[in-house]
Short mmCIF file of C-alpha atoms in Angstrom, two decimals:
data_model
loop_
_atom_site.label_atom_id
_atom_site.label_comp_id
_atom_site.label_asym_id
_atom_site.label_seq_id
_atom_site.Cartn_x
_atom_site.Cartn_y
_atom_site.Cartn_z
CA UNK A 47 -28.09 -30.60 25.17
CA UNK A 48 -26.83 -27.30 23.82
CA UNK A 49 -26.35 -26.24 20.26
CA UNK A 50 -22.91 -24.94 19.43
CA UNK A 51 -23.01 -22.18 16.85
CA UNK A 52 -21.18 -23.13 13.67
CA UNK A 53 -18.69 -20.33 14.09
CA UNK A 54 -17.45 -21.72 17.40
CA UNK A 55 -16.06 -24.79 15.66
CA UNK A 56 -13.36 -22.94 13.76
CA UNK A 57 -10.55 -20.92 15.31
CA UNK A 58 -10.60 -17.21 14.53
CA UNK A 59 -8.24 -16.26 11.69
CA UNK A 60 -5.07 -14.37 12.53
CA UNK A 61 -5.54 -10.63 12.92
CA UNK A 62 -5.04 -8.29 9.97
CA UNK A 63 -2.06 -5.92 9.98
CA UNK A 64 -3.34 -3.14 7.77
CA UNK A 65 -6.53 -1.46 6.66
CA UNK A 66 -6.90 0.24 3.30
CA UNK A 67 -9.54 2.95 3.69
CA UNK A 68 -10.76 4.03 0.27
CA UNK A 69 -12.38 7.27 1.34
CA UNK A 70 -13.75 8.28 -2.05
CA UNK A 71 -13.56 7.40 -5.72
CA UNK A 72 -13.47 11.08 -6.68
CA UNK A 73 -10.16 12.11 -8.22
CA UNK A 74 -9.02 14.94 -10.47
CA UNK A 75 -6.60 12.60 -12.24
CA UNK A 76 -7.75 10.11 -14.88
CA UNK A 77 -4.94 7.54 -14.94
CA UNK A 78 -5.69 4.78 -17.42
CA UNK A 79 -4.45 2.13 -14.96
CA UNK A 80 -6.49 3.30 -11.96
CA UNK A 81 -7.06 0.51 -9.45
CA UNK A 82 -10.60 1.68 -8.65
CA UNK A 83 -13.39 -0.47 -10.05
CA UNK A 84 -14.71 0.59 -13.45
CA UNK A 85 -18.04 1.18 -11.66
CA UNK A 86 -17.12 4.18 -9.48
CA UNK A 87 -18.97 4.98 -6.25
CA UNK A 88 -20.74 8.34 -6.15
CA UNK A 89 -20.35 10.95 -3.45
CA UNK A 90 -23.82 10.32 -2.00
CA UNK A 91 -22.81 6.71 -1.28
CA UNK A 92 -19.69 7.65 0.70
CA UNK A 93 -19.39 6.81 4.40
CA UNK A 94 -19.55 9.80 6.72
CA UNK A 95 -16.86 10.97 9.15
CA UNK A 96 -18.34 9.26 12.22
CA UNK A 97 -18.58 5.91 10.45
CA UNK A 98 -14.93 6.08 9.38
CA UNK A 99 -13.96 6.96 12.96
CA UNK A 100 -15.79 3.84 14.17
CA UNK A 101 -14.13 1.73 11.46
CA UNK A 102 -10.67 2.92 12.61
CA UNK A 103 -11.45 2.03 16.22
CA UNK A 104 -12.67 -1.39 15.15
CA UNK A 105 -9.61 -1.94 12.96
CA UNK A 106 -7.23 -1.13 15.82
CA UNK A 107 -9.16 -3.40 18.19
CA UNK A 108 -8.97 -6.17 15.60
CA UNK A 109 -5.16 -5.86 15.49
CA UNK A 110 -4.49 -3.51 12.56
CA UNK A 111 -1.37 -1.44 13.10
CA UNK A 112 -1.66 0.88 10.15
CA UNK A 113 -4.18 2.50 7.89
CA UNK A 114 -3.68 3.62 4.33
CA UNK A 115 -5.98 6.53 3.54
CA UNK A 116 -6.59 6.27 -0.14
CA UNK A 117 -9.19 6.69 -2.86
CA UNK A 118 -9.67 8.11 -5.48
CA UNK A 119 -8.02 11.18 -4.08
CA UNK A 120 -8.54 11.09 -0.29
CA UNK A 121 -8.00 14.83 0.12
CA UNK A 122 -11.02 15.47 -2.12
CA UNK A 123 -13.00 14.82 1.06
CA UNK A 124 -13.79 17.97 3.01
CA UNK A 125 -13.43 16.08 6.30
CA UNK A 126 -9.95 14.66 5.53
CA UNK A 127 -8.50 16.43 8.56
CA UNK A 128 -11.09 14.88 10.91
CA UNK A 129 -10.53 11.49 9.28
CA UNK A 130 -6.76 11.67 9.79
CA UNK A 131 -7.30 12.69 13.40
CA UNK A 132 -9.71 9.81 14.00
CA UNK A 133 -7.24 7.31 12.51
CA UNK A 134 -4.39 8.70 14.57
CA UNK A 135 -6.46 8.70 17.76
CA UNK A 136 -7.32 5.06 17.16
CA UNK A 137 -3.57 4.38 17.44
CA UNK A 138 -3.06 3.49 13.78
CA UNK A 139 0.07 4.42 11.84
CA UNK A 140 -1.49 6.79 9.35
CA UNK A 141 -0.41 6.84 5.71
CA UNK A 142 -1.91 9.19 3.13
CA UNK A 143 -1.83 7.84 -0.43
CA UNK A 144 -2.33 10.89 -2.60
CA UNK A 145 -1.89 12.52 -6.00
CA UNK A 146 -0.85 15.67 -4.13
CA UNK A 147 -2.63 18.06 -6.47
CA UNK A 148 -5.38 19.15 -4.05
CA UNK A 149 -3.27 19.81 -0.95
CA UNK A 150 -1.83 23.28 -0.41
CA UNK A 151 0.30 24.39 2.50
CA UNK A 152 -2.59 25.11 4.87
CA UNK A 153 -4.28 21.78 4.35
CA UNK A 154 -1.01 19.87 4.70
CA UNK A 155 -0.25 21.64 7.97
CA UNK A 156 -3.71 20.71 9.23
CA UNK A 157 -3.09 17.06 8.36
CA UNK A 158 0.28 17.09 10.12
CA UNK A 159 -1.35 18.55 13.22
CA UNK A 160 -4.06 15.91 13.00
CA UNK A 161 -1.40 13.21 13.37
CA UNK A 162 -0.46 12.12 9.85
CA UNK A 163 2.60 9.83 9.95
CA UNK A 164 3.57 9.37 6.32
CA UNK A 165 2.77 10.50 2.79
CA UNK A 166 2.87 8.35 -0.31
CA UNK A 167 2.81 10.49 -3.43
CA UNK A 168 2.11 9.09 -6.89
CA UNK A 169 3.98 10.33 -9.94
CA UNK A 170 3.08 9.33 -13.48
CA UNK A 171 6.48 9.95 -15.08
CA UNK A 172 9.71 11.91 -14.59
CA UNK A 173 9.04 14.04 -17.67
CA UNK A 174 6.29 16.65 -17.02
CA UNK A 175 4.61 16.53 -20.43
CA UNK A 176 4.37 12.76 -20.41
CA UNK A 177 3.33 12.68 -16.75
CA UNK A 178 0.45 15.09 -17.37
CA UNK A 179 -0.66 13.14 -20.45
CA UNK A 180 -0.69 9.83 -18.55
CA UNK A 181 -2.55 11.31 -15.59
CA UNK A 182 -4.95 13.14 -17.87
CA UNK A 183 -4.46 16.32 -15.82
CA UNK A 184 -2.59 19.32 -17.18
CA UNK A 185 -0.16 20.92 -14.75
CA UNK A 186 -0.47 18.01 -12.36
CA UNK A 187 3.21 17.05 -12.33
CA UNK A 188 4.37 20.54 -11.33
CA UNK A 189 1.83 20.60 -8.50
CA UNK A 190 3.07 17.22 -7.29
CA UNK A 191 6.65 18.51 -7.08
CA UNK A 192 5.51 21.52 -5.05
CA UNK A 193 3.53 19.23 -2.77
CA UNK A 194 6.51 16.90 -2.27
CA UNK A 195 8.68 19.83 -1.22
CA UNK A 196 6.06 20.92 1.28
CA UNK A 197 5.88 17.39 2.71
CA UNK A 198 9.65 17.37 3.16
CA UNK A 199 9.63 20.81 4.78
CA UNK A 200 6.89 19.65 7.15
CA UNK A 201 9.23 16.89 8.34
CA UNK A 202 7.02 14.05 7.17
CA UNK A 203 8.51 10.95 5.57
CA UNK A 204 7.76 10.70 1.88
CA UNK A 205 7.42 7.68 -0.37
CA UNK A 206 7.30 8.25 -4.09
CA UNK A 207 5.08 5.78 -5.86
CA UNK A 208 5.92 5.46 -9.54
CA UNK A 209 3.51 3.29 -11.46
CA UNK A 210 5.52 2.00 -14.41
CA UNK A 211 4.59 0.63 -17.82
CA UNK A 212 5.76 0.69 -21.42
CA UNK A 213 5.28 4.45 -21.82
CA UNK A 214 7.49 5.53 -18.89
CA UNK A 215 9.68 2.57 -17.92
CA UNK A 216 12.63 3.83 -19.98
CA UNK A 217 12.80 6.83 -17.64
CA UNK A 218 13.22 4.74 -14.48
CA UNK A 219 16.72 6.23 -13.84
CA UNK A 220 15.16 9.72 -13.93
CA UNK A 221 12.38 8.57 -11.58
CA UNK A 222 15.03 7.39 -9.13
CA UNK A 223 16.78 10.78 -9.43
CA UNK A 224 13.45 12.49 -8.84
CA UNK A 225 12.89 10.49 -5.63
CA UNK A 226 16.30 11.64 -4.38
CA UNK A 227 15.71 15.28 -5.38
CA UNK A 228 12.38 15.32 -3.55
CA UNK A 229 13.90 13.87 -0.38
CA UNK A 230 11.87 10.66 -0.52
CA UNK A 231 13.11 7.93 1.78
CA UNK A 232 11.44 5.27 -0.23
CA UNK A 233 10.56 4.66 -3.87
CA UNK A 234 7.95 2.17 -4.85
CA UNK A 235 8.38 1.07 -8.45
CA UNK A 236 5.01 -0.52 -9.06
CA UNK A 237 4.30 -2.26 -12.31
CA UNK A 238 0.73 -1.78 -13.46
CA UNK A 239 -1.56 -4.60 -12.40
CA UNK A 240 -3.90 -5.50 -15.19
CA UNK A 241 -7.50 -5.61 -14.11
CA UNK A 242 -10.26 -3.01 -14.25
CA UNK A 243 -9.15 0.17 -16.04
CA UNK A 244 -5.66 -1.17 -16.65
CA UNK A 245 -6.94 -4.28 -18.39
CA UNK A 246 -8.85 -2.05 -20.81
CA UNK A 247 -5.54 -0.28 -21.54
CA UNK A 248 -3.26 -3.30 -21.47
CA UNK A 249 -2.10 -3.09 -25.07
CA UNK A 250 -0.94 0.49 -24.52
CA UNK A 251 0.78 -0.24 -21.19
CA UNK A 252 2.45 -3.66 -21.17
CA UNK A 253 6.24 -3.24 -21.18
CA UNK A 254 8.51 -5.23 -23.49
CA UNK A 255 10.87 -7.86 -22.12
CA UNK A 256 13.87 -5.68 -23.05
CA UNK A 257 12.41 -2.78 -21.07
CA UNK A 258 11.75 -5.02 -18.12
CA UNK A 259 15.29 -6.43 -18.07
CA UNK A 260 16.80 -2.96 -18.27
CA UNK A 261 14.53 -1.77 -15.43
CA UNK A 262 15.44 -4.71 -13.22
CA UNK A 263 19.17 -4.03 -13.77
CA UNK A 264 18.61 -0.32 -13.01
CA UNK A 265 16.87 -1.15 -9.73
CA UNK A 266 19.57 -3.61 -8.67
CA UNK A 267 22.34 -1.08 -9.33
CA UNK A 268 20.46 1.74 -7.58
CA UNK A 269 19.79 -0.42 -4.53
CA UNK A 270 23.53 -1.02 -4.20
CA UNK A 271 24.54 2.59 -4.79
CA UNK A 272 21.83 4.16 -2.63
CA UNK A 273 21.86 1.78 0.33
CA UNK A 274 20.95 3.72 3.47
CA UNK A 275 19.66 6.68 1.41
CA UNK A 276 16.74 5.35 -0.59
CA UNK A 277 14.77 2.16 -0.13
CA UNK A 278 13.46 0.85 -3.46
CA UNK A 279 10.54 -1.55 -3.58
CA UNK A 280 10.24 -3.38 -6.86
CA UNK A 281 8.41 -6.50 -7.95
CA UNK A 282 8.65 -8.19 -11.34
CA UNK A 283 5.30 -7.90 -13.15
CA UNK A 284 3.13 -10.98 -13.44
CA UNK A 285 3.22 -11.04 -17.23
CA UNK A 286 6.90 -11.96 -17.16
CA UNK A 287 6.86 -14.04 -13.98
CA UNK A 288 6.99 -17.79 -13.58
CA UNK A 289 5.24 -17.87 -10.23
CA UNK A 290 2.35 -15.77 -8.98
CA UNK A 291 2.66 -13.24 -6.18
CA UNK A 292 1.11 -13.82 -2.80
CA UNK A 293 -1.56 -11.25 -3.56
CA UNK A 294 -2.32 -9.30 -0.36
CA UNK A 295 -0.21 -11.88 1.47
CA UNK A 296 -3.10 -14.30 0.89
CA UNK A 297 -6.84 -13.70 0.84
CA UNK A 298 -8.05 -12.62 4.30
CA UNK A 299 -4.69 -13.18 5.95
CA UNK A 300 -3.10 -9.78 6.62
CA UNK A 301 -5.10 -7.10 4.95
CA UNK A 302 -8.56 -5.70 4.53
CA UNK A 303 -10.02 -2.82 2.58
CA UNK A 304 -13.14 -0.74 3.06
CA UNK A 305 -14.63 0.81 -0.07
CA UNK A 306 -16.06 4.36 -0.20
CA UNK A 307 -19.55 2.91 0.20
CA UNK A 308 -18.53 0.76 3.18
CA UNK A 309 -18.02 -2.66 1.67
CA UNK A 310 -15.37 -4.72 3.46
CA UNK A 311 -13.04 -6.38 0.95
CA UNK A 312 -10.05 -8.74 1.09
CA UNK A 313 -8.42 -6.53 -1.55
CA UNK A 314 -9.40 -3.21 -3.11
CA UNK A 315 -10.03 -4.82 -6.50
CA UNK A 316 -12.21 -7.66 -5.17
CA UNK A 317 -15.37 -5.59 -5.48
CA UNK A 318 -15.43 -6.41 -9.19
CA UNK A 319 -15.63 -10.17 -8.57
CA UNK A 320 -19.11 -11.51 -9.29
CA UNK A 321 -21.05 -13.80 -6.98
CA UNK A 322 -19.95 -12.18 -3.72
CA UNK A 323 -22.01 -10.64 -0.98
CA UNK A 324 -19.36 -8.47 0.63
CA UNK A 325 -20.21 -7.34 4.18
CA UNK A 326 -20.76 -3.63 4.78
CA UNK A 327 -19.55 -1.64 7.79
CA UNK A 328 -22.96 0.03 7.92
CA UNK A 329 -24.39 -3.36 8.93
CA UNK A 330 -21.64 -5.41 10.60
CA UNK A 331 -18.51 -4.80 12.63
CA UNK A 332 -15.12 -5.16 11.03
CA UNK A 333 -14.43 -8.16 13.28
CA UNK A 334 -17.60 -9.90 12.14
CA UNK A 335 -16.67 -9.25 8.51
CA UNK A 336 -13.08 -10.42 8.97
CA UNK A 337 -13.75 -13.54 11.01
CA UNK A 338 -17.13 -14.81 9.89
CA UNK A 339 -18.20 -13.48 6.50
CA UNK A 340 -18.51 -15.97 3.67
CA UNK A 341 -16.61 -13.58 1.39
CA UNK A 342 -13.50 -13.56 3.58
CA UNK A 343 -13.62 -17.27 4.27
CA UNK A 344 -14.18 -18.38 0.67
CA UNK A 345 -10.52 -18.22 -0.43
CA UNK A 346 -8.89 -18.28 2.99
CA UNK A 347 -6.29 -20.97 3.60
CA UNK A 348 -5.70 -23.77 1.09
CA UNK A 349 -8.84 -25.97 1.16
CA UNK A 350 -10.49 -24.04 -1.71
CA UNK A 351 -7.53 -24.48 -4.04
CA UNK A 352 -7.81 -26.30 -7.34
CA UNK A 353 -5.04 -28.40 -8.88
CA UNK A 354 -2.17 -27.57 -9.42
CA UNK A 355 -2.19 -25.43 -6.23
CA UNK A 356 -3.63 -28.23 -4.10
CA UNK A 357 -0.68 -30.00 -2.50
CA UNK A 358 1.86 -27.68 -4.16
CA UNK A 359 4.84 -26.92 -1.94
CA UNK A 360 4.29 -23.22 -2.67
CA UNK A 361 0.59 -23.22 -1.71
CA UNK A 362 1.30 -21.44 1.57
CA UNK A 363 3.87 -19.13 0.00
CA UNK A 364 1.85 -17.63 -2.84
CA UNK A 365 -1.64 -18.67 -1.67
CA UNK A 366 -2.68 -19.39 -5.24
CA UNK A 367 -1.85 -15.88 -6.46
CA UNK A 368 -4.38 -13.20 -7.30
CA UNK A 369 -8.11 -14.00 -7.41
CA UNK A 370 -8.87 -10.86 -9.37
CA UNK A 371 -6.33 -11.75 -12.04
CA UNK A 372 -7.72 -15.29 -12.30
CA UNK A 373 -11.18 -13.82 -12.84
CA UNK A 374 -10.04 -11.05 -15.19
CA UNK A 375 -8.13 -13.39 -17.48
CA UNK A 376 -9.94 -16.71 -17.10
CA UNK A 377 -13.42 -15.72 -15.93
CA UNK A 378 -13.01 -17.88 -12.82
CA UNK A 379 -11.97 -16.33 -9.51
CA UNK A 380 -11.32 -19.80 -8.04
CA UNK A 381 -8.77 -20.80 -10.69
CA UNK A 382 -5.01 -20.88 -10.19
CA UNK A 383 -3.56 -17.49 -11.05
CA UNK A 384 -2.40 -17.85 -14.69
CA UNK A 385 0.85 -16.09 -13.70
CA UNK A 386 1.95 -19.53 -12.46
CA UNK A 387 3.77 -21.69 -15.04
CA UNK A 388 1.86 -24.66 -13.60
CA UNK A 389 -1.49 -23.12 -14.59
CA UNK A 390 -2.91 -24.81 -17.70
CA UNK A 391 -3.72 -21.27 -18.89
CA UNK A 392 -0.28 -19.70 -18.36
CA UNK A 393 -0.05 -18.98 -22.11
CA UNK A 394 -2.69 -16.22 -21.88
CA UNK A 395 -0.01 -13.96 -20.44
CA UNK A 396 2.51 -14.43 -23.23
CA UNK A 397 -0.31 -14.08 -25.78
CA UNK A 398 -1.15 -10.72 -24.20
CA UNK A 399 2.50 -9.65 -24.38
CA UNK A 400 2.48 -10.59 -28.08
CA UNK A 401 -0.74 -8.65 -28.70
CA UNK A 402 0.62 -5.54 -26.99
CA UNK A 403 3.83 -5.52 -29.05
CA UNK A 404 3.44 -2.84 -31.67
CA UNK A 405 0.02 -1.73 -30.37
CA UNK A 406 -0.79 1.99 -30.20
CA UNK A 407 -0.19 4.32 -27.28
CA UNK A 408 -3.70 5.78 -26.94
CA UNK A 409 -5.55 5.47 -23.63
CA UNK A 410 -9.08 4.90 -22.45
CA UNK A 411 -9.00 7.33 -19.52
CA UNK A 412 -10.71 6.63 -16.25
CA UNK A 413 -14.06 8.47 -16.28
CA UNK A 414 -17.19 8.19 -14.17
CA UNK A 415 -20.09 6.53 -15.93
CA UNK A 416 -21.99 9.09 -18.00
CA UNK A 417 -25.03 10.33 -16.14
CA UNK A 418 -26.84 13.53 -17.14
CA UNK A 419 -27.59 14.41 -13.50
CA UNK A 420 -23.92 14.66 -12.62
CA UNK A 421 -20.92 16.58 -13.80
CA UNK A 422 -17.43 15.11 -13.67
CA UNK A 423 -15.84 13.90 -10.46
CA UNK A 424 -14.62 17.36 -9.48
CA UNK A 425 -18.04 18.86 -10.04
CA UNK A 426 -19.21 16.46 -7.36
CA UNK A 427 -16.33 17.49 -5.10
CA UNK A 428 -17.38 21.12 -5.22
CA UNK A 429 -21.05 20.34 -4.77
CA UNK A 430 -20.42 18.50 -1.52
CA UNK A 431 -23.22 16.28 -0.35
CA UNK A 432 -25.62 17.13 -3.16
CA UNK A 433 -24.10 14.55 -5.52
CA UNK B 94 28.48 4.70 13.65
CA UNK B 95 30.96 5.42 16.48
CA UNK B 96 30.63 6.00 20.19
CA UNK B 97 30.01 9.73 19.95
CA UNK B 98 27.17 9.41 17.41
CA UNK B 99 23.69 10.30 18.64
CA UNK B 100 21.20 8.02 16.90
CA UNK B 101 17.50 8.77 16.60
CA UNK B 102 14.62 7.00 14.96
CA UNK B 103 14.37 7.63 11.21
CA UNK B 104 11.73 9.85 9.68
CA UNK B 105 8.32 8.37 10.24
CA UNK B 106 9.57 5.50 12.44
CA UNK B 107 7.64 4.80 15.62
CA UNK B 108 8.31 2.23 18.33
CA UNK B 109 5.00 1.02 19.70
CA UNK B 110 3.40 -1.85 21.53
CA UNK B 111 1.31 -4.31 19.51
CA UNK B 112 -1.01 -5.62 22.19
CA UNK B 113 -2.89 -7.98 19.86
CA UNK B 114 0.31 -9.94 19.14
CA UNK B 115 2.00 -9.32 22.48
CA UNK B 116 5.11 -7.74 20.99
CA UNK B 117 6.78 -4.42 20.23
CA UNK B 118 7.06 -3.19 16.67
CA UNK B 119 8.78 -0.41 14.80
CA UNK B 120 6.22 1.08 12.44
CA UNK B 121 7.48 2.85 9.36
CA UNK B 122 6.33 3.84 5.92
CA UNK B 123 4.95 0.61 4.43
CA UNK B 124 7.32 -1.28 6.68
CA UNK B 125 7.16 -2.96 10.01
CA UNK B 126 10.02 -4.41 12.00
CA UNK B 127 9.67 -6.74 14.94
CA UNK B 128 12.83 -6.26 17.02
CA UNK B 129 14.17 -9.18 19.01
CA UNK B 130 14.70 -8.69 22.76
CA UNK B 131 18.17 -7.24 22.40
CA UNK B 132 17.24 -4.92 19.52
CA UNK B 133 14.27 -3.74 21.58
CA UNK B 134 16.58 -2.87 24.50
CA UNK B 135 18.75 -0.86 22.12
CA UNK B 136 15.81 0.85 20.39
CA UNK B 137 14.33 1.92 23.72
CA UNK B 138 17.53 3.89 24.31
CA UNK B 139 17.42 5.60 20.91
CA UNK B 140 15.95 8.99 21.80
CA UNK B 141 17.91 11.52 19.77
CA UNK B 142 19.74 12.71 22.91
CA UNK B 143 21.82 9.75 24.11
CA UNK B 144 25.12 8.95 22.43
CA UNK B 145 26.10 5.40 21.50
CA UNK B 146 28.64 5.51 24.35
CA UNK B 147 25.91 6.37 26.85
CA UNK B 148 23.70 3.60 25.47
CA UNK B 149 26.50 1.08 25.84
CA UNK B 150 27.22 2.22 29.41
CA UNK B 151 23.57 1.71 30.29
CA UNK B 152 23.40 -1.75 28.72
CA UNK B 153 26.75 -2.88 30.19
CA UNK B 154 25.56 -1.94 33.66
CA UNK B 155 22.18 -3.57 33.36
CA UNK B 156 23.31 -6.78 31.69
CA UNK B 157 26.65 -7.11 33.51
CA UNK B 158 28.46 -7.79 30.26
CA UNK B 159 31.90 -6.64 29.01
CA UNK B 160 31.61 -3.13 27.58
CA UNK B 161 33.73 -3.91 24.51
CA UNK B 162 31.50 -6.78 23.43
CA UNK B 163 28.39 -4.72 23.92
CA UNK B 164 29.86 -1.83 21.95
CA UNK B 165 30.61 -4.16 19.02
CA UNK B 166 27.10 -5.64 19.07
CA UNK B 167 25.32 -2.30 19.46
CA UNK B 168 27.27 -0.62 16.67
CA UNK B 169 26.61 -3.56 14.33
CA UNK B 170 22.92 -3.47 15.20
CA UNK B 171 22.68 0.30 14.75
CA UNK B 172 24.47 0.10 11.39
CA UNK B 173 22.00 -2.54 10.25
CA UNK B 174 19.01 -0.49 11.47
CA UNK B 175 20.48 2.56 9.73
CA UNK B 176 20.69 0.72 6.42
CA UNK B 177 17.01 -0.19 6.85
CA UNK B 178 16.10 3.42 7.58
CA UNK B 179 14.87 2.63 11.11
CA UNK B 180 17.61 4.73 12.69
CA UNK B 181 19.62 7.76 11.60
CA UNK B 182 22.57 9.43 13.27
#
């Protein structure tokens, strides 16, 4: 009689489509809604070039078609050119998600030659003074515009990623104009998602309902007028939604992320969830992490779902919403996302909207944890591997 | 798009084989399209050199179908792909 290993009893999950490679948490900008965890990884913890190259090969073999090279600021890495080349050689469609402020003409040309397919550039606002204040980086906006022009001249497709909130949403028409001026083929209008740094700044960032309705009308009109010229991605923010979003297309269904220190995550924010032992690419293959780790299987499918998700006709449409939001707002990652009207805790969202109304505009900027042995994030960038 | 137009793939668009899922895909910025069999036949002919007329000639010969019908279908498909940014002329 033979013993069948437990894993052989369950079919392998469908293959992921995309890998988010968070190459570093270092970044010259200090956006108060940064999606990095509040506990930032240090440079000494970062994966080396050869490990990333192996991760890209494993991702392609697993079925990933594209990689998003992100951070922090991915170009803060000295080996960004080798990393882009490794991703491209693995056969992945290679997207650089960048603030643009660290990439001059020479570096951009090197990335193009290394096989970069697409650039996604963040902007903080359409108005330079406000943009620099939100990003916490003086002169940043002007450098972004120069970078965007260089991307266009290099023949690369450009997506402009505008993170929107109360303090810039009124300038959405100008952000759309900016996307057109810069030759972007695509504009992503991304409402802030409130966990981590953004949750700490929620009162200063949550838009009003009037702002939201105006923005939605602006997007609808622009989509009509600019059809064939500019693709606009836009999703209504959770705080004004009746149903949750299918976060990441469902936990462990289409997407995986690798953190700067090598942890394999179902979403880039999941690292902040307590009670998880996330697999690390230093110890296991990406396939092992994707198919067999407890972390990926915990919220996969529908069996884990509580009421009212269990048996809901939308269970396989929204997959219970966002685990990180459930934890951030309710302290329970296994709860129904409170963005759903059927959640018994749906009122926490409207209470937050009420609390933010009339609140101040000051930010808690993203900063590395104070440590006397280290300077700021850019000090680490210039010190290389000493950090 | 008319018969003399010369379509090419849009900026950043790549037609490639997805061996894991046994299909062809058009990869683009944050977008992926899975063309059906007919769209795939059309996309394979989009090379930035061939005109729509030449594409239709090729397809009409290979599929033994009336040229007029094929022209109507191909132009409609290319217009749709253009609106999505997959193709430009």
